[in-house]
Amino acid sequence: MLIRLNKFLSSDQISLKIDKNFTIDDEAFLSDTHLHKNINFKGEAFKVDGSILLNGIIKYTFSDQCARCLTHFDNTIETEFKAVLSDCPKENEKDNESDEIQLKITDGCIDPEEDIKQMIYLSMPMKSLCKPDCKGICPNCGVNLNYEECKCKDNLIDPRFEKLKDLLND
Ligand SMILES: [Zn+2]
Ligand SMILES: [Zn+2]
């Protein structure tokens, strides 16, 4: 996953827009996270005070399971990515509170794959719903209430009691 910045670095351009599709080929990571291997990075690199700032959004999709109805669905997530690029990243600044990622520029290129994988891992939601109004599963008969209606609710109320209730309400 290389991003080439050679031209940008040697030009007098202040900023460079980046919109790139990548594939992640780490099979262990893919099967661990259920990630679809095609991801997108959209952002911009800026020259600031002798270093380069890279800001952008990583967009990825993974096969998720609804916490309410247990259906598998494709969940697309966008997460922010911020990095400082330089020839010699300040690796010994461990007590640096900022969560900005340091990336090393080698031969005019950066390889953010490891950091992007980590960002993906950290940004995956713990619990998600297939849709905001997912009706879930009937706890009584196990039917997926998004697709089917079950009679459980009706059967809980005896029709004879319904009549009695009507009388009492009068
Ligand atoms: Zn659901
Ligand atoms: Zn039911």
Short mmCIF file of C-alpha atoms and ligand atoms in Angstrom, two decimals:
data_model
loop_
_atom_site.label_atom_id
_atom_site.label_comp_id
_atom_site.label_asym_id
_atom_site.label_seq_id
_atom_site.Cartn_x
_atom_site.Cartn_y
_atom_site.Cartn_z
CA MET A 1 0.00 0.00 0.00
CA LEU A 2 2.29 2.75 -1.24
CA ILE A 3 1.36 6.39 -1.63
CA ARG A 4 3.80 8.15 -3.92
CA LEU A 5 4.54 11.74 -3.02
CA ASN A 6 7.71 12.29 -5.11
CA LYS A 7 6.17 14.82 -7.47
CA PHE A 8 4.40 16.65 -4.69
CA LEU A 9 7.54 16.81 -2.54
CA SER A 10 9.69 18.26 -5.31
CA SER A 11 7.05 20.70 -6.53
CA ASP A 12 6.12 24.05 -5.04
CA GLN A 13 2.56 22.86 -4.50
CA ILE A 14 1.30 23.45 -0.96
CA SER A 15 -1.26 20.68 -0.92
CA LEU A 16 -2.13 17.49 -2.72
CA LYS A 17 -5.52 15.83 -2.87
CA ILE A 18 -5.47 12.05 -2.57
CA ASP A 19 -8.33 9.73 -3.47
CA LYS A 20 -7.12 6.18 -3.70
CA ASN A 21 -8.53 2.68 -3.57
CA PHE A 22 -6.36 0.09 -1.88
CA THR A 23 -6.54 -3.58 -1.20
CA ILE A 24 -5.44 -5.12 2.04
CA ASP A 25 -3.90 -8.51 1.40
CA ASP A 26 -3.17 -9.60 4.95
CA GLU A 27 -5.29 -12.78 5.00
CA ALA A 28 -5.06 -13.21 8.77
CA PHE A 29 -6.25 -9.66 9.34
CA LEU A 30 -9.05 -10.02 6.80
CA SER A 31 -10.42 -13.20 8.33
CA ASP A 32 -9.99 -11.85 11.85
CA THR A 33 -11.97 -8.68 11.17
CA HIS A 34 -14.31 -9.93 8.36
CA LEU A 35 -13.05 -6.92 6.42
CA HIS A 36 -13.67 -6.62 2.69
CA LYS A 37 -10.22 -6.15 1.23
CA ASN A 38 -11.05 -3.07 -0.86
CA ILE A 39 -10.76 0.13 1.09
CA ASN A 40 -10.69 3.78 0.10
CA PHE A 41 -8.58 6.63 1.38
CA LYS A 42 -9.64 10.16 0.59
CA GLY A 43 -7.72 13.09 1.96
CA GLU A 44 -5.18 15.79 1.50
CA ALA A 45 -1.49 16.24 2.23
CA PHE A 46 -0.21 19.67 3.28
CA LYS A 47 3.28 21.08 3.54
CA VAL A 48 3.55 22.75 6.94
CA ASP A 49 6.79 24.00 8.53
CA GLY A 50 9.05 21.54 6.81
CA SER A 51 6.93 18.47 7.43
CA ILE A 52 3.87 17.04 5.74
CA LEU A 53 0.48 16.64 7.35
CA LEU A 54 -1.84 14.01 5.95
CA ASN A 55 -5.53 14.20 6.85
CA GLY A 56 -8.21 12.01 5.45
CA ILE A 57 -10.99 9.51 5.78
CA ILE A 58 -10.60 5.76 5.51
CA LYS A 59 -13.72 4.07 4.21
CA TYR A 60 -14.05 0.33 4.65
CA THR A 61 -16.72 -2.33 4.67
CA PHE A 62 -16.89 -5.44 6.79
CA SER A 63 -19.31 -8.26 7.26
CA ASP A 64 -21.09 -7.45 10.51
CA GLN A 65 -23.81 -9.13 12.51
CA CYS A 66 -26.86 -7.27 13.76
CA ALA A 67 -26.95 -7.20 17.56
CA ARG A 68 -30.75 -7.39 17.53
CA CYS A 69 -31.76 -9.85 14.79
CA LEU A 70 -28.36 -11.60 14.28
CA THR A 71 -28.53 -11.16 10.48
CA HIS A 72 -25.19 -10.72 8.70
CA PHE A 73 -24.92 -7.51 6.73
CA ASP A 74 -22.25 -5.32 5.11
CA ASN A 75 -21.39 -2.44 7.38
CA THR A 76 -19.54 0.52 5.85
CA ILE A 77 -17.55 2.70 8.24
CA GLU A 78 -15.70 5.97 7.72
CA THR A 79 -12.94 6.86 10.13
CA GLU A 80 -10.55 9.78 10.33
CA PHE A 81 -6.86 9.31 9.63
CA LYS A 82 -4.25 11.90 10.61
CA ALA A 83 -0.55 11.49 10.18
CA VAL A 84 2.65 13.51 10.19
CA LEU A 85 5.07 12.50 7.46
CA SER A 86 8.79 13.08 7.62
CA ASP A 87 12.12 11.57 6.62
CA CYS A 88 12.95 10.81 10.23
CA PRO A 89 9.89 10.37 12.46
CA LYS A 90 10.46 11.31 16.10
CA GLU A 91 10.06 7.81 17.44
CA ASN A 92 11.47 8.53 20.88
CA GLU A 93 8.67 10.99 21.69
CA LYS A 94 6.75 8.22 23.40
CA ASP A 95 5.17 10.50 25.97
CA ASN A 96 3.64 12.56 23.20
CA GLU A 97 -0.03 12.81 24.14
CA SER A 98 -1.25 13.36 20.60
CA ASP A 99 -2.63 10.36 18.77
CA GLU A 100 -1.18 11.58 15.50
CA ILE A 101 0.51 8.84 13.55
CA GLN A 102 4.13 9.29 12.50
CA LEU A 103 4.94 7.97 9.05
CA LYS A 104 8.35 7.71 7.49
CA ILE A 105 8.89 8.95 3.95
CA THR A 106 11.15 6.55 2.08
CA ASP A 107 12.20 7.44 -1.48
CA GLY A 108 9.29 9.86 -1.69
CA CYS A 109 6.73 7.23 -0.70
CA ILE A 110 4.82 6.32 2.43
CA ASP A 111 3.37 2.96 3.34
CA PRO A 112 0.54 3.53 5.81
CA GLU A 113 -0.84 -0.03 5.67
CA GLU A 114 0.03 -1.06 9.23
CA ASP A 115 -1.39 2.17 10.67
CA ILE A 116 -4.52 1.97 8.54
CA LYS A 117 -5.07 -1.62 9.68
CA GLN A 118 -4.81 -0.46 13.26
CA MET A 119 -7.22 2.43 12.65
CA ILE A 120 -9.70 0.01 11.11
CA TYR A 121 -9.36 -2.36 14.02
CA LEU A 122 -9.92 0.39 16.58
CA SER A 123 -12.85 1.99 14.77
CA MET A 124 -14.92 -1.15 14.26
CA PRO A 125 -18.16 -0.79 16.23
CA MET A 126 -18.71 -3.30 19.03
CA LYS A 127 -22.45 -3.48 18.44
CA SER A 128 -24.33 -2.49 15.34
CA LEU A 129 -27.81 -2.81 13.92
CA CYS A 130 -28.68 -3.88 10.37
CA LYS A 131 -30.96 -0.82 10.27
CA PRO A 132 -31.86 1.75 12.93
CA ASP A 133 -35.39 0.39 13.37
CA CYS A 134 -34.52 -3.32 13.34
CA LYS A 135 -37.37 -5.17 15.02
CA GLY A 136 -35.19 -8.01 16.20
CA ILE A 137 -36.17 -11.57 16.95
CA CYS A 138 -39.27 -12.72 18.82
CA PRO A 139 -37.96 -14.03 22.15
CA ASN A 140 -40.77 -16.57 22.19
CA CYS A 141 -40.65 -18.26 18.76
CA GLY A 142 -37.37 -16.97 17.29
CA VAL A 143 -38.89 -15.48 14.13
CA ASN A 144 -37.07 -12.51 12.55
CA LEU A 145 -39.69 -9.80 13.02
CA ASN A 146 -38.28 -7.72 10.14
CA TYR A 147 -39.52 -10.30 7.65
CA GLU A 148 -42.31 -12.17 9.38
CA GLU A 149 -44.99 -11.50 11.90
CA CYS A 150 -45.57 -14.10 14.55
CA LYS A 151 -48.70 -14.78 16.53
CA CYS A 152 -46.99 -14.82 19.91
CA LYS A 153 -48.28 -11.42 20.96
CA ASP A 154 -51.87 -12.29 19.96
CA ASN A 155 -51.78 -15.62 21.74
CA LEU A 156 -50.70 -14.03 24.98
CA ILE A 157 -54.09 -12.31 25.24
CA ASP A 158 -57.05 -14.64 25.43
CA PRO A 159 -59.85 -13.24 23.23
CA ARG A 160 -62.34 -13.79 26.06
CA PHE A 161 -60.27 -11.57 28.32
CA GLU A 162 -60.30 -8.92 25.62
CA LYS A 163 -64.10 -8.74 25.87
CA LEU A 164 -63.92 -8.57 29.64
CA LYS A 165 -61.36 -5.76 29.39
CA ASP A 166 -63.72 -3.84 27.11
CA LEU A 167 -66.51 -4.21 29.64
CA LEU A 168 -64.30 -3.03 32.47
CA ASN A 169 -63.22 -0.01 30.49
CA ASP A 170 -66.79 1.07 29.87
ZN ZN B 1 -31.27 -6.46 12.64
ZN ZN B 2 -43.07 -15.12 18.16
#
